Amino acid sequence: MQPHSRETLLIAAREHYDRLWQLITALPDHGRSGTFHFTNPETSVKDVLVHLGAWQQLYLNWSQANLSDQPARFLPRPYTWHTTDQLNAKILADHRATTFQEAADALDQTQTKIIRQVEAAIDEELFSRTLYPWTGHASLGDYARIVTVANYDWAFKLLRHYRHAQLQTT
């Protein structure tokens, strides 16, 4: 079920974030640094955290600029919604030297900022699809849900698959 109020968005974002971290902390130390051999390109837990944090930062840059009446695109140029695979590859390439802890800290910071933004908003600001023309056919809350709840679900499923693959090889 998708959140349709400020309160349900806050609950879902926090619960999905906590569930993701419960899975990550349950991984053995060597599991946190291992590579997913079932993805192309091969990725790691750190890469998943980098991905989550980077997309949340895109959301924050976009929403904060537009809420301050400074028009901004969600995706940086030259990327479009059709080239997000290229953007994701660039994000990972730009963060090769990022450590697991740095990625975890960055994600925690962006999660906190999004939670604060949602807490400061009212339902109409988050879920009215006509309030902000820069959100297109979606609402601000829809975007916040995508970069939190939906992305945490994606990451959870990927990491659960990784954990299962690790258990099969040990």
PDB file of C-alpha atoms in Angstrom:
ATOM      1  CA  MET A   1       0.000   0.000   0.000  1.00  0.00           C
ATOM      2  CA  GLN A   2       1.354   3.401  -0.960  1.00  0.00           C
ATOM      3  CA  PRO A   3       1.398   6.236   1.558  1.00  0.00           C
ATOM      4  CA  HIS A   4      -1.166   8.942   0.835  1.00  0.00           C
ATOM      5  CA  SER A   5      -0.689  11.127   3.894  1.00  0.00           C
ATOM      6  CA  ARG A   6       2.184  12.788   5.660  1.00  0.00           C
ATOM      7  CA  GLU A   7       1.857  10.421   8.600  1.00  0.00           C
ATOM      8  CA  THR A   8       1.769   7.212   6.534  1.00  0.00           C
ATOM      9  CA  LEU A   9       4.731   8.407   4.449  1.00  0.00           C
ATOM     10  CA  LEU A  10       6.762   9.077   7.593  1.00  0.00           C
ATOM     11  CA  ILE A  11       5.889   5.694   9.072  1.00  0.00           C
ATOM     12  CA  ALA A  12       6.655   3.820   5.847  1.00  0.00           C
ATOM     13  CA  ALA A  13       9.947   5.640   5.237  1.00  0.00           C
ATOM     14  CA  ARG A  14      11.168   4.953   8.765  1.00  0.00           C
ATOM     15  CA  GLU A  15      10.008   1.343   8.833  1.00  0.00           C
ATOM     16  CA  HIS A  16      11.523   0.484   5.449  1.00  0.00           C
ATOM     17  CA  TYR A  17      14.780   2.223   6.369  1.00  0.00           C
ATOM     18  CA  ASP A  18      14.986   0.313   9.648  1.00  0.00           C
ATOM     19  CA  ARG A  19      14.173  -2.995   7.929  1.00  0.00           C
ATOM     20  CA  LEU A  20      16.931  -2.367   5.387  1.00  0.00           C
ATOM     21  CA  TRP A  21      19.462  -1.657   8.132  1.00  0.00           C
ATOM     22  CA  GLN A  22      18.413  -4.728  10.096  1.00  0.00           C
ATOM     23  CA  LEU A  23      19.271  -6.816   7.052  1.00  0.00           C
ATOM     24  CA  ILE A  24      22.584  -5.021   6.487  1.00  0.00           C
ATOM     25  CA  THR A  25      23.683  -5.328  10.114  1.00  0.00           C
ATOM     26  CA  ALA A  26      22.804  -9.032  10.055  1.00  0.00           C
ATOM     27  CA  LEU A  27      25.341  -9.593   7.274  1.00  0.00           C
ATOM     28  CA  PRO A  28      28.726 -10.844   8.415  1.00  0.00           C
ATOM     29  CA  ASP A  29      31.531  -8.277   8.103  1.00  0.00           C
ATOM     30  CA  HIS A  30      32.922 -10.019   5.014  1.00  0.00           C
ATOM     31  CA  GLY A  31      29.421  -9.927   3.522  1.00  0.00           C
ATOM     32  CA  ARG A  32      29.314  -6.160   3.693  1.00  0.00           C
ATOM     33  CA  SER A  33      32.399  -5.927   1.508  1.00  0.00           C
ATOM     34  CA  GLY A  34      31.525  -8.735  -0.900  1.00  0.00           C
ATOM     35  CA  THR A  35      30.436  -8.335  -4.489  1.00  0.00           C
ATOM     36  CA  PHE A  36      27.071  -9.291  -5.957  1.00  0.00           C
ATOM     37  CA  HIS A  37      27.980 -11.671  -8.755  1.00  0.00           C
ATOM     38  CA  PHE A  38      24.372 -11.808  -9.941  1.00  0.00           C
ATOM     39  CA  THR A  39      24.187  -8.152 -11.008  1.00  0.00           C
ATOM     40  CA  ASN A  40      25.615  -6.511 -14.079  1.00  0.00           C
ATOM     41  CA  PRO A  41      27.739  -4.620 -13.428  1.00  0.00           C
ATOM     42  CA  GLU A  42      28.780  -6.347 -10.240  1.00  0.00           C
ATOM     43  CA  THR A  43      27.940  -4.247  -7.217  1.00  0.00           C
ATOM     44  CA  SER A  44      28.327  -4.367  -3.452  1.00  0.00           C
ATOM     45  CA  VAL A  45      26.428  -3.354  -0.331  1.00  0.00           C
ATOM     46  CA  LYS A  46      28.361  -0.073  -0.382  1.00  0.00           C
ATOM     47  CA  ASP A  47      27.241   0.527  -3.974  1.00  0.00           C
ATOM     48  CA  VAL A  48      23.614   0.020  -2.961  1.00  0.00           C
ATOM     49  CA  LEU A  49      24.010   2.570  -0.168  1.00  0.00           C
ATOM     50  CA  VAL A  50      25.717   5.005  -2.563  1.00  0.00           C
ATOM     51  CA  HIS A  51      22.843   4.574  -5.030  1.00  0.00           C
ATOM     52  CA  LEU A  52      20.203   5.217  -2.370  1.00  0.00           C
ATOM     53  CA  GLY A  53      21.973   8.262  -0.970  1.00  0.00           C
ATOM     54  CA  ALA A  54      22.697   9.747  -4.393  1.00  0.00           C
ATOM     55  CA  TRP A  55      19.068   9.494  -5.505  1.00  0.00           C
ATOM     56  CA  GLN A  56      17.921  11.007  -2.234  1.00  0.00           C
ATOM     57  CA  GLN A  57      20.375  13.866  -2.753  1.00  0.00           C
ATOM     58  CA  LEU A  58      18.973  14.400  -6.265  1.00  0.00           C
ATOM     59  CA  TYR A  59      15.502  14.611  -4.730  1.00  0.00           C
ATOM     60  CA  LEU A  60      16.658  17.042  -2.038  1.00  0.00           C
ATOM     61  CA  ASN A  61      18.490  19.309  -4.509  1.00  0.00           C
ATOM     62  CA  TRP A  62      15.455  19.364  -6.798  1.00  0.00           C
ATOM     63  CA  SER A  63      12.774  19.827  -4.151  1.00  0.00           C
ATOM     64  CA  GLN A  64      14.653  22.425  -2.096  1.00  0.00           C
ATOM     65  CA  ALA A  65      15.517  24.505  -5.171  1.00  0.00           C
ATOM     66  CA  ASN A  66      11.974  24.439  -6.532  1.00  0.00           C
ATOM     67  CA  LEU A  67      10.407  25.095  -3.131  1.00  0.00           C
ATOM     68  CA  SER A  68      12.654  28.193  -3.004  1.00  0.00           C
ATOM     69  CA  ASP A  69      11.315  29.316  -6.401  1.00  0.00           C
ATOM     70  CA  GLN A  70      14.542  28.398  -8.178  1.00  0.00           C
ATOM     71  CA  PRO A  71      13.508  26.120 -11.052  1.00  0.00           C
ATOM     72  CA  ALA A  72      15.587  22.955 -11.198  1.00  0.00           C
ATOM     73  CA  ARG A  73      15.410  19.626 -12.983  1.00  0.00           C
ATOM     74  CA  PHE A  74      15.275  16.435 -10.955  1.00  0.00           C
ATOM     75  CA  LEU A  75      17.957  14.758 -13.051  1.00  0.00           C
ATOM     76  CA  PRO A  76      21.212  16.561 -13.791  1.00  0.00           C
ATOM     77  CA  ARG A  77      21.897  17.393 -17.419  1.00  0.00           C
ATOM     78  CA  PRO A  78      22.375  15.623 -19.772  1.00  0.00           C
ATOM     79  CA  TYR A  79      20.413  12.763 -18.153  1.00  0.00           C
ATOM     80  CA  THR A  80      16.758  12.001 -18.788  1.00  0.00           C
ATOM     81  CA  TRP A  81      14.396   9.386 -17.394  1.00  0.00           C
ATOM     82  CA  HIS A  82      15.387   7.226 -20.386  1.00  0.00           C
ATOM     83  CA  THR A  83      19.083   7.401 -19.477  1.00  0.00           C
ATOM     84  CA  THR A  84      18.946   6.678 -15.749  1.00  0.00           C
ATOM     85  CA  ASP A  85      21.085   3.559 -16.291  1.00  0.00           C
ATOM     86  CA  GLN A  86      23.877   5.847 -17.490  1.00  0.00           C
ATOM     87  CA  LEU A  87      23.340   8.158 -14.531  1.00  0.00           C
ATOM     88  CA  ASN A  88      23.473   5.206 -12.135  1.00  0.00           C
ATOM     89  CA  ALA A  89      26.731   4.042 -13.732  1.00  0.00           C
ATOM     90  CA  LYS A  90      28.199   7.543 -13.338  1.00  0.00           C
ATOM     91  CA  ILE A  91      27.117   7.688  -9.693  1.00  0.00           C
ATOM     92  CA  LEU A  92      28.889   4.406  -8.969  1.00  0.00           C
ATOM     93  CA  ALA A  93      31.987   5.441 -10.938  1.00  0.00           C
ATOM     94  CA  ASP A  94      32.154   8.730  -9.028  1.00  0.00           C
ATOM     95  CA  HIS A  95      31.993   6.844  -5.709  1.00  0.00           C
ATOM     96  CA  ARG A  96      34.494   4.038  -6.274  1.00  0.00           C
ATOM     97  CA  ALA A  97      36.699   5.410  -3.489  1.00  0.00           C
ATOM     98  CA  THR A  98      33.778   5.917  -1.089  1.00  0.00           C
ATOM     99  CA  THR A  99      33.936   3.583   1.891  1.00  0.00           C
ATOM    100  CA  PHE A 100      31.039   1.583   3.274  1.00  0.00           C
ATOM    101  CA  GLN A 101      30.923   3.878   6.331  1.00  0.00           C
ATOM    102  CA  GLU A 102      30.959   7.041   4.215  1.00  0.00           C
ATOM    103  CA  ALA A 103      28.107   5.686   2.092  1.00  0.00           C
ATOM    104  CA  ALA A 104      26.155   4.686   5.214  1.00  0.00           C
ATOM    105  CA  ASP A 105      26.682   8.109   6.793  1.00  0.00           C
ATOM    106  CA  ALA A 106      25.643   9.927   3.605  1.00  0.00           C
ATOM    107  CA  LEU A 107      22.471   7.836   3.352  1.00  0.00           C
ATOM    108  CA  ASP A 108      21.660   8.486   6.994  1.00  0.00           C
ATOM    109  CA  GLN A 109      22.051  12.242   6.414  1.00  0.00           C
ATOM    110  CA  THR A 110      19.820  12.309   3.332  1.00  0.00           C
ATOM    111  CA  GLN A 111      17.214  10.119   5.025  1.00  0.00           C
ATOM    112  CA  THR A 112      17.168  12.522   7.977  1.00  0.00           C
ATOM    113  CA  LYS A 113      16.784  15.561   5.693  1.00  0.00           C
ATOM    114  CA  ILE A 114      13.900  13.970   3.796  1.00  0.00           C
ATOM    115  CA  ILE A 115      12.158  13.008   7.034  1.00  0.00           C
ATOM    116  CA  ARG A 116      12.530  16.593   8.275  1.00  0.00           C
ATOM    117  CA  GLN A 117      11.164  17.959   4.995  1.00  0.00           C
ATOM    118  CA  VAL A 118       8.140  15.648   5.180  1.00  0.00           C
ATOM    119  CA  GLU A 119       7.572  16.450   8.861  1.00  0.00           C
ATOM    120  CA  ALA A 120       7.513  20.176   8.025  1.00  0.00           C
ATOM    121  CA  ALA A 121       4.921  19.746   5.258  1.00  0.00           C
ATOM    122  CA  ILE A 122       1.170  19.314   5.379  1.00  0.00           C
ATOM    123  CA  ASP A 123      -0.753  16.681   3.434  1.00  0.00           C
ATOM    124  CA  GLU A 124      -1.745  19.123   0.680  1.00  0.00           C
ATOM    125  CA  GLU A 125       1.885  20.148   0.077  1.00  0.00           C
ATOM    126  CA  LEU A 126       2.914  16.522  -0.159  1.00  0.00           C
ATOM    127  CA  PHE A 127       0.037  14.892  -1.989  1.00  0.00           C
ATOM    128  CA  SER A 128      -1.705  17.493  -4.117  1.00  0.00           C
ATOM    129  CA  ARG A 129      -0.716  16.765  -7.701  1.00  0.00           C
ATOM    130  CA  THR A 130      -1.616  20.262  -8.854  1.00  0.00           C
ATOM    131  CA  LEU A 131       0.033  22.373  -6.142  1.00  0.00           C
ATOM    132  CA  TYR A 132       3.523  22.380  -7.650  1.00  0.00           C
ATOM    133  CA  PRO A 133       3.705  22.483 -11.446  1.00  0.00           C
ATOM    134  CA  TRP A 134       7.342  21.321 -11.318  1.00  0.00           C
ATOM    135  CA  THR A 135       6.271  17.901 -10.030  1.00  0.00           C
ATOM    136  CA  GLY A 136       4.471  17.123 -13.282  1.00  0.00           C
ATOM    137  CA  HIS A 137       1.722  14.516 -12.963  1.00  0.00           C
ATOM    138  CA  ALA A 138       3.011  13.292  -9.600  1.00  0.00           C
ATOM    139  CA  SER A 139       3.048  14.912  -6.178  1.00  0.00           C
ATOM    140  CA  LEU A 140       6.011  15.889  -4.050  1.00  0.00           C
ATOM    141  CA  GLY A 141       5.075  13.052  -1.694  1.00  0.00           C
ATOM    142  CA  ASP A 142       5.147  10.599  -4.613  1.00  0.00           C
ATOM    143  CA  TYR A 143       8.753  11.568  -5.288  1.00  0.00           C
ATOM    144  CA  ALA A 144       9.646  11.356  -1.590  1.00  0.00           C
ATOM    145  CA  ARG A 145       8.072   7.887  -1.459  1.00  0.00           C
ATOM    146  CA  ILE A 146      10.049   6.749  -4.504  1.00  0.00           C
ATOM    147  CA  VAL A 147      13.437   7.819  -3.114  1.00  0.00           C
ATOM    148  CA  THR A 148      12.695   6.362   0.304  1.00  0.00           C
ATOM    149  CA  VAL A 149      10.108   3.586   0.587  1.00  0.00           C
ATOM    150  CA  ALA A 150      10.292   2.262  -2.990  1.00  0.00           C
ATOM    151  CA  ASN A 151      14.085   2.469  -3.197  1.00  0.00           C
ATOM    152  CA  TYR A 152      14.443   0.821   0.217  1.00  0.00           C
ATOM    153  CA  ASP A 153      12.218  -2.021  -1.016  1.00  0.00           C
ATOM    154  CA  TRP A 154      14.417  -2.422  -4.112  1.00  0.00           C
ATOM    155  CA  ALA A 155      17.569  -2.432  -1.966  1.00  0.00           C
ATOM    156  CA  PHE A 156      16.062  -4.851   0.567  1.00  0.00           C
ATOM    157  CA  LYS A 157      15.167  -7.358  -2.148  1.00  0.00           C
ATOM    158  CA  LEU A 158      18.611  -7.070  -3.728  1.00  0.00           C
ATOM    159  CA  LEU A 159      20.400  -7.492  -0.401  1.00  0.00           C
ATOM    160  CA  ARG A 160      18.160 -10.376   0.631  1.00  0.00           C
ATOM    161  CA  HIS A 161      19.060 -12.119  -2.627  1.00  0.00           C
ATOM    162  CA  TYR A 162      22.737 -11.411  -1.900  1.00  0.00           C
ATOM    163  CA  ARG A 163      22.423 -12.816   1.628  1.00  0.00           C
ATOM    164  CA  HIS A 164      20.742 -15.920   0.274  1.00  0.00           C
ATOM    165  CA  ALA A 165      23.493 -16.378  -2.324  1.00  0.00           C
ATOM    166  CA  GLN A 166      26.106 -15.986   0.434  1.00  0.00           C
ATOM    167  CA  LEU A 167      24.443 -18.636   2.566  1.00  0.00           C
ATOM    168  CA  GLN A 168      24.460 -21.028  -0.375  1.00  0.00           C
ATOM    169  CA  THR A 169      28.226 -20.681  -0.806  1.00  0.00           C
ATOM    170  CA  THR A 170      29.197 -21.011   2.865  1.00  0.00           C
TER     171      THR A 170
END
